Tab-separated table of C-alpha atoms and ligand atoms in Angstrom:
chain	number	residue	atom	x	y	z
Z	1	UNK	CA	-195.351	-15.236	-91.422
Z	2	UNK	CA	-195.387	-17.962	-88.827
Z	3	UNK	CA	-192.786	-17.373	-86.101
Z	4	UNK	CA	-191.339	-20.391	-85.420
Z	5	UNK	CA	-190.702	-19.610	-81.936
Z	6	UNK	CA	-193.789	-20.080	-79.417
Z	7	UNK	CA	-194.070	-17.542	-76.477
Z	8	UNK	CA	-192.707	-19.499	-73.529
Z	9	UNK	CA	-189.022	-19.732	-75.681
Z	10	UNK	CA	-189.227	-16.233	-76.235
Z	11	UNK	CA	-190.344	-15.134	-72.936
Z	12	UNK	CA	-186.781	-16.622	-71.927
Z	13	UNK	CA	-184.877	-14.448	-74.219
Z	14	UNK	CA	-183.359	-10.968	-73.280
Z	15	UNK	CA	-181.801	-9.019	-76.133
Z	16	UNK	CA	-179.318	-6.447	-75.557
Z	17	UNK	CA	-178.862	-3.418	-77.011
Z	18	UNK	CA	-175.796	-1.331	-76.574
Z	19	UNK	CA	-176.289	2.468	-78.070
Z	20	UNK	CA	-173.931	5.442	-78.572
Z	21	UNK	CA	-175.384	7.750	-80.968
Z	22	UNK	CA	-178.112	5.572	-82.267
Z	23	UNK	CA	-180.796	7.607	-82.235
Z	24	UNK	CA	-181.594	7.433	-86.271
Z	25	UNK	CA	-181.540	3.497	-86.199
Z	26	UNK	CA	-182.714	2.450	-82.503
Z	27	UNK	CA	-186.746	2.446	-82.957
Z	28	UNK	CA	-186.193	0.567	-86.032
Z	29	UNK	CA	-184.026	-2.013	-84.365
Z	30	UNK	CA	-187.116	-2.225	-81.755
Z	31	UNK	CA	-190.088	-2.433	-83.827
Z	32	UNK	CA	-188.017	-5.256	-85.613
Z	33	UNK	CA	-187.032	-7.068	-82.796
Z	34	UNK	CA	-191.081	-6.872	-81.664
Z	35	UNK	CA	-192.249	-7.846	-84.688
Z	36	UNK	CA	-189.625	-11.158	-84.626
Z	37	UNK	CA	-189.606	-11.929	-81.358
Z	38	UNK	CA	-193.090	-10.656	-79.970
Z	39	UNK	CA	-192.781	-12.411	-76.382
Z	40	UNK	CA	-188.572	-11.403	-75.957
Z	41	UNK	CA	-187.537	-8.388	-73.538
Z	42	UNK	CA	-185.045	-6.077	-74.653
Z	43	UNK	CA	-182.774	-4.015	-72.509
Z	44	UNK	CA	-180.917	-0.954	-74.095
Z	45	UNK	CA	-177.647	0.104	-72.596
Z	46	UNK	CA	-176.790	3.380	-73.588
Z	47	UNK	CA	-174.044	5.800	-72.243
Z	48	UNK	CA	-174.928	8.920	-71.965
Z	49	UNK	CA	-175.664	9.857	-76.233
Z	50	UNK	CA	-174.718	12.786	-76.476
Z	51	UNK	CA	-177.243	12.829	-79.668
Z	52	UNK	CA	-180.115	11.656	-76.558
Z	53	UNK	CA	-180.478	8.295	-77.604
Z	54	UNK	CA	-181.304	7.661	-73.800
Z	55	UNK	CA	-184.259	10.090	-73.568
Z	56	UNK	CA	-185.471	8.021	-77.129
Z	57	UNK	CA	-184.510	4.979	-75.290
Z	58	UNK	CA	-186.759	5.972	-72.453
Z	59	UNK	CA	-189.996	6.566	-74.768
Z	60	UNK	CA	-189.231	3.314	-76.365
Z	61	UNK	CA	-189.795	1.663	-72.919
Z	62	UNK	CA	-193.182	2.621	-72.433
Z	63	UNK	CA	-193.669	-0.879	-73.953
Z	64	UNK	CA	-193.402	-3.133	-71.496
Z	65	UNK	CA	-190.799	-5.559	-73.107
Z	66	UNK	CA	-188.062	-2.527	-73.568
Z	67	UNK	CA	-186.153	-1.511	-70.523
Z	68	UNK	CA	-183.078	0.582	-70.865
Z	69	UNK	CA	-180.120	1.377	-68.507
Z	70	UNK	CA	-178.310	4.156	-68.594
Z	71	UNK	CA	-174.400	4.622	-67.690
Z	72	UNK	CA	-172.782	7.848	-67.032
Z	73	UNK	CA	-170.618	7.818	-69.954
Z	74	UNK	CA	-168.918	6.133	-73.155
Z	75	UNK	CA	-167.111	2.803	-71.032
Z	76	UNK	CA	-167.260	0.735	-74.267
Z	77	UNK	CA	-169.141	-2.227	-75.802
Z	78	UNK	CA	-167.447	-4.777	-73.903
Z	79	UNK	CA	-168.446	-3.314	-70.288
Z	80	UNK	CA	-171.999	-2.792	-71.508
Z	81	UNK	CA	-172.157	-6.931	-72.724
Z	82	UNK	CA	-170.427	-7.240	-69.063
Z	83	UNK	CA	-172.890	-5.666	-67.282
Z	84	UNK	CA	-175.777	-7.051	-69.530
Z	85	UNK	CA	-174.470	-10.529	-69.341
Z	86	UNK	CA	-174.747	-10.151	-65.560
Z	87	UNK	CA	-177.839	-8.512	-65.850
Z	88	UNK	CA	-179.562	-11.898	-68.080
Z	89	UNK	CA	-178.318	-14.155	-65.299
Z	90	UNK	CA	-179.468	-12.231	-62.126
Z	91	UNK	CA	-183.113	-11.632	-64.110
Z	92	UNK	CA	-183.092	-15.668	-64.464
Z	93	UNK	CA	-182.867	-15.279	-68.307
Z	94	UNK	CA	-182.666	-18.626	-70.400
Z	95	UNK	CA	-180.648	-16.894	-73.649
Z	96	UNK	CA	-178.994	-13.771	-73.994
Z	97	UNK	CA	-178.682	-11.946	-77.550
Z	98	UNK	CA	-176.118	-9.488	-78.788
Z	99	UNK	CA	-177.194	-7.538	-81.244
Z	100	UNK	CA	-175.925	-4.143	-82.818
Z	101	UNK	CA	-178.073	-0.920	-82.655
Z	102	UNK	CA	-177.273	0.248	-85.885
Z	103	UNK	CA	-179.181	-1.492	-88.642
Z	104	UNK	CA	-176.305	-4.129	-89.302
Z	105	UNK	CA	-178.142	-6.866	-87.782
Z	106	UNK	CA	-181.730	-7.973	-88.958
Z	107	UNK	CA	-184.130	-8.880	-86.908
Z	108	UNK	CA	-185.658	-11.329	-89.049
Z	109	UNK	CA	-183.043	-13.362	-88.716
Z	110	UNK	CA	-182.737	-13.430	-85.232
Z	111	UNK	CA	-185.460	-16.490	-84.834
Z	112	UNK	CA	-182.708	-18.826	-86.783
Z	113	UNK	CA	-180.242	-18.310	-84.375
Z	114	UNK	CA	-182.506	-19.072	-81.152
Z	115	UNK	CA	-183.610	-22.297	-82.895
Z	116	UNK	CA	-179.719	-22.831	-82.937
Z	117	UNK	CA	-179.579	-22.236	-79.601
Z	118	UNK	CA	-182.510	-24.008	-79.119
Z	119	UNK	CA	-181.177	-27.060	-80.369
Z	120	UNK	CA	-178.226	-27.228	-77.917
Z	121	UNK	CA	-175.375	-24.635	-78.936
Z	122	UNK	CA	-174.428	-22.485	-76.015
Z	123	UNK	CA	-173.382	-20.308	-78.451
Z	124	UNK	CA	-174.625	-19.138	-82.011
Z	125	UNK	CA	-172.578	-16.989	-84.153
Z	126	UNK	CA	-174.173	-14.765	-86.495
Z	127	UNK	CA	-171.348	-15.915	-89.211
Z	128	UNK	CA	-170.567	-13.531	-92.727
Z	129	UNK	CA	-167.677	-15.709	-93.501
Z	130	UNK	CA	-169.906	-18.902	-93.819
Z	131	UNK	CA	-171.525	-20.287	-96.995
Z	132	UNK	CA	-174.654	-18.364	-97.522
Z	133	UNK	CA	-173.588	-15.652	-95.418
Z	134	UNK	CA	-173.395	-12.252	-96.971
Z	135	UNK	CA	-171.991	-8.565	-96.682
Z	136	UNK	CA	-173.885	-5.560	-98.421
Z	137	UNK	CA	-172.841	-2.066	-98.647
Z	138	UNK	CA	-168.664	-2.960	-97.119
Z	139	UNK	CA	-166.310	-1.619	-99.323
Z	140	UNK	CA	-163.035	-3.457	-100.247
Z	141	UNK	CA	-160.685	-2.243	-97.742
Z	142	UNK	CA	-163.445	-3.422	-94.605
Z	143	UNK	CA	-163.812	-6.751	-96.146
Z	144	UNK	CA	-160.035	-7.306	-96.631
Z	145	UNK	CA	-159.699	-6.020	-92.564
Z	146	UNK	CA	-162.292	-8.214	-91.276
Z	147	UNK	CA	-161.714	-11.399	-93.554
Z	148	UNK	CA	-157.695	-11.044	-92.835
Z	149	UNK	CA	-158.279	-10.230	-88.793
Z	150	UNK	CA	-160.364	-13.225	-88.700
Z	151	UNK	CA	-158.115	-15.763	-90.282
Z	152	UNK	CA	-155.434	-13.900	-87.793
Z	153	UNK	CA	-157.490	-14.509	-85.138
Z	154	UNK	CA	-157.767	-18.242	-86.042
Z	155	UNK	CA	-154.539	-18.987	-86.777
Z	156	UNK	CA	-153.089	-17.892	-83.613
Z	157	UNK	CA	-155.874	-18.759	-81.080
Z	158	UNK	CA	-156.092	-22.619	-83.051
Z	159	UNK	CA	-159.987	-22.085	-82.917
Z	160	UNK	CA	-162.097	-23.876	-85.791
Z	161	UNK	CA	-164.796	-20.928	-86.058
Z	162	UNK	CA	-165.163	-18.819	-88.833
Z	163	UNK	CA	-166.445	-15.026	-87.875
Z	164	UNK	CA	-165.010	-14.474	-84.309
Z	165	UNK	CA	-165.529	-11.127	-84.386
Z	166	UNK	CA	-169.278	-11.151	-85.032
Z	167	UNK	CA	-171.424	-9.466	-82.614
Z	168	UNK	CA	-174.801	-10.787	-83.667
Z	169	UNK	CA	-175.224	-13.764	-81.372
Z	170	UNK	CA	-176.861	-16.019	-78.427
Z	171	UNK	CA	-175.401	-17.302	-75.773
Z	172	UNK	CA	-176.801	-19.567	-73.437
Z	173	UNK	CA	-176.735	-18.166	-69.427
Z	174	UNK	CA	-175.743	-21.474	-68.322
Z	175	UNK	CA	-173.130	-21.095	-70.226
Z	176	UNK	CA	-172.390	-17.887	-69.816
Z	177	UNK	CA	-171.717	-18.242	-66.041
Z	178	UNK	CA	-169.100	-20.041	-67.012
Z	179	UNK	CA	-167.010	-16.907	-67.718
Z	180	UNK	CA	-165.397	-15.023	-65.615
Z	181	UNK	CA	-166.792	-12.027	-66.625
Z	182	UNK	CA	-164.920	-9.686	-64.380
Z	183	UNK	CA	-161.803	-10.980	-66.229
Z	184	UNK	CA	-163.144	-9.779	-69.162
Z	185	UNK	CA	-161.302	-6.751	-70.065
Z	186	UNK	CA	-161.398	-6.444	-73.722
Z	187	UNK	CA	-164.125	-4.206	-75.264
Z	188	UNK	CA	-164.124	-3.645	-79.643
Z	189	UNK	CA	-163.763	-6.881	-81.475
Z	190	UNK	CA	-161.559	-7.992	-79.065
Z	191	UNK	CA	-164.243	-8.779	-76.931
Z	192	UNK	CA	-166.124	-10.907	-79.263
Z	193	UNK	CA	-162.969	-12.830	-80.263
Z	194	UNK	CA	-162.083	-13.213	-76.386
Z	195	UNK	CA	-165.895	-14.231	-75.311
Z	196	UNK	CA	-166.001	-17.044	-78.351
Z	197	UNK	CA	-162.643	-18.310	-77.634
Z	198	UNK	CA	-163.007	-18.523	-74.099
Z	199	UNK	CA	-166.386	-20.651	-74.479
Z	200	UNK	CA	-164.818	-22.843	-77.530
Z	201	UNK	CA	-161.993	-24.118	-74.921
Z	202	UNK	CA	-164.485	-24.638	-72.064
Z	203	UNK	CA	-165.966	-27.190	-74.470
Z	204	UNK	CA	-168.545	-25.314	-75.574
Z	205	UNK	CA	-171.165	-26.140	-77.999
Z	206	UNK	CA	-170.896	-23.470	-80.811
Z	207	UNK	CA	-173.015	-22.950	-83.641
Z	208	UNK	CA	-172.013	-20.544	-86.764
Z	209	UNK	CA	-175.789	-19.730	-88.899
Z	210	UNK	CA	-175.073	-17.301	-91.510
Z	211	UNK	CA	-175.872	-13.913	-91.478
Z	212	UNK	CA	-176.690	-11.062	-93.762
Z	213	UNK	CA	-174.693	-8.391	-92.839
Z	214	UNK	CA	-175.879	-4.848	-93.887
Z	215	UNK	CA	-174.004	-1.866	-93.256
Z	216	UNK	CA	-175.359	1.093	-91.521
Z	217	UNK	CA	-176.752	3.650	-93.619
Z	218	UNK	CA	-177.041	6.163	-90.796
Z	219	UNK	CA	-175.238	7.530	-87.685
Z	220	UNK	CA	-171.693	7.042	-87.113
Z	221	UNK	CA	-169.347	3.859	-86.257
Z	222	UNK	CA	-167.372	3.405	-83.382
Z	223	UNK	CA	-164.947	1.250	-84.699
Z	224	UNK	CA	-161.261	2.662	-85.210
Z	225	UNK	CA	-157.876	2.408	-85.055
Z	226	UNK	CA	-157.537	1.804	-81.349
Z	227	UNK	CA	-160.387	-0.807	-81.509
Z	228	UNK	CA	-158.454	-2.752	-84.314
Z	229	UNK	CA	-155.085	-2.352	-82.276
Z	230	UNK	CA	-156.571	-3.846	-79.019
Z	231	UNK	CA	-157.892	-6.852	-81.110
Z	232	UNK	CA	-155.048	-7.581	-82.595
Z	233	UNK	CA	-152.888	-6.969	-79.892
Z	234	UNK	CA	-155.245	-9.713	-77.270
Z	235	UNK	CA	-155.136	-11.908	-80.247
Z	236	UNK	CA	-151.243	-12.102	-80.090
Z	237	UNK	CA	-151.184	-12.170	-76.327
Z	238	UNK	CA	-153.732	-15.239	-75.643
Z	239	UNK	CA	-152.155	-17.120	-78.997
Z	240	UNK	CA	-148.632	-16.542	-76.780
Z	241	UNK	CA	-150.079	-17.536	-73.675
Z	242	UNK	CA	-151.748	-20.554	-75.790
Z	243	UNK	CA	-148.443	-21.782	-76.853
Z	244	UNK	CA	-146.000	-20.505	-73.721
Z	245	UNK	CA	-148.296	-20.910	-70.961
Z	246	UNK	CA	-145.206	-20.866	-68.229
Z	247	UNK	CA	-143.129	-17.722	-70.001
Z	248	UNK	CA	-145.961	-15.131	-69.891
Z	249	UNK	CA	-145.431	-13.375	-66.672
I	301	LIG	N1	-173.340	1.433	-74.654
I	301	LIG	C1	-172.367	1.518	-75.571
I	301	LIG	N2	-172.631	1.121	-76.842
I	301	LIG	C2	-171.628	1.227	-77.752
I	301	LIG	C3	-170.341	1.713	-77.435
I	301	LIG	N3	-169.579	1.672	-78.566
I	301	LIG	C4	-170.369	1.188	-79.544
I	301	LIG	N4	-171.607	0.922	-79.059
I	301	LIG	C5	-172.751	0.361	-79.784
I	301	LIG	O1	-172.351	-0.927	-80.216
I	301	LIG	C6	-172.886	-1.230	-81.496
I	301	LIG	C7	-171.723	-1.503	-82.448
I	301	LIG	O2	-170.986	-0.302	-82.667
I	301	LIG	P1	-170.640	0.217	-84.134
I	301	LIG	O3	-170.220	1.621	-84.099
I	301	LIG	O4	-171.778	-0.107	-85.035
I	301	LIG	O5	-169.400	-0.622	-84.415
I	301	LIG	P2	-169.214	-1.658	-85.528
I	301	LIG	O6	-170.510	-2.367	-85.807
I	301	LIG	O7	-168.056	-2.459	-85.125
I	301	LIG	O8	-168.786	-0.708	-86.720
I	301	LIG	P3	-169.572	-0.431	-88.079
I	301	LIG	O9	-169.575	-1.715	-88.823
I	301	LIG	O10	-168.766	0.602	-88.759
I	301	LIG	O11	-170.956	0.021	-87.768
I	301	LIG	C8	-173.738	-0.039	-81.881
I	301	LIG	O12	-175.071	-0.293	-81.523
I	301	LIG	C9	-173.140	1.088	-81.039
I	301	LIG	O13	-174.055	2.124	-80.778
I	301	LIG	C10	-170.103	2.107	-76.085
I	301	LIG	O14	-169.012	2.554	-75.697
I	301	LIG	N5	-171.141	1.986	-75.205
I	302	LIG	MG1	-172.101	-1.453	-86.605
């Protein structure tokens, strides 16, 4: 299949992948991302797998495009996007991708959401509650949490996107410096919905292309109870501060 993305775009394009316990799904998510993106570099972030994703990780990177850092422990997703965020602007990166480990995000589609970059969003959404966007393998009960978390999430933060809690996505550095990433201090979902909502009030350009998510079919997920607290809770807090911005402290 043509790639519709020449070498020189791609050769701009740093895709991170953060891993705990991802050793049945991580060489897929490589070869896929290869095979897409031929010309992007990835860099793995993995802390500490107990399962040795890391030593994996490390075999993986005897291609030249995969390059993998490894942290002393589990600090969460949102320090690892921190630190790779930083990492994308420092290297002189053009885009930056977020992308799960896990199977959930397809490589295939990645291409459609650089061309949305591309064409002048500073960030692109990898959206399931869009038209044309899809969910396989969720039961009921994850639908209803991440459909109903999402409207939440809307409501009280008055933002106009539809899936802030994706994690498939580019963002573009420029406008990535524009956070203040050490301020950062979310890490689940929280983090996505804090990153997107920060760049949608700096006036940023913002893209939603839909997405097919699939869930993992391997491994184990991360996400629990905690995870869901801390969204909602940060949710609740920044909609407060939205509408009190004097009576917070
Ligand atoms: N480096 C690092 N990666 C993490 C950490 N927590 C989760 N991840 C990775 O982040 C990605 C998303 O985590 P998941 O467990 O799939 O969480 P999720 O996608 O919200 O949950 P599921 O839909 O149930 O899979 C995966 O690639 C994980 O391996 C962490 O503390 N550190
Ligand atoms: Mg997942």
């Amino acid at each position: 299949m043509q790639n519709p993305h020449d070498d020189a775009a791609q050769g701009e394009v740093l895709v991170l992948l953060p891993t705990y316990n991802e050793r049945a799904t991580l060489p897929g998510t490589v070869a896929g991302l290869l095979h897409h993106l031929p010309a992007a570099h990835l860099l793995i972030i993995d802390d500490g797998s107990p399962d040795g994703t890391g030593r994996l990780a490390d075999e993986l990177a005897a291609d030249p495009r995969v390059n993998v850092h490894h942290r002393s422990g589990k600090l969460g997703l949102g320090t690892a996007y921190s630190w790779g965020f930083q990492a994308a602007q420092d290297r002189g990166y053009r885009y930056v991708v977020e992308m799960d480990s896990d199977g959930s995000h397809l490589p295939a589609e990645l291409p459609a959401l650089l061309a949305a970059a591309e064409a002048g969003a500073g960030l692109v959404i990898g959206a399931r509650w869009v038209p044309g966007g899809r969910i396989v393998n969720w039961p009921w009960y994850r639908r209803w949490i991440s459909r109903t978390g999402t409207s939440v999430a809307r409501i009280a933060l008055r933002s106009s996107l539809r899936d802030l809690t994706s994690g498939f996505r580019v963002l573009d550095t420029r406008w990535v410096q524009r956070l203040e990433l050490g301020a950062l201090d979310s890490q689940g979902y929280a983090f996505q919905v804090e990153t997107a909502w920060s760049l949608e009030r700096l006036g940023c350009p913002i893209t939603e292309v839909p997405i097919t998510f699939v869930e993992r079919t391997e491994g184990h997920s991360k996400m629990s109870v905690g995870i869901v607290w801390e969204a909602l809770g940060g949710v609740l807090r920044w909609g407060w501060r939205l509408r009190f911005p004097h009576r917070d402290r």
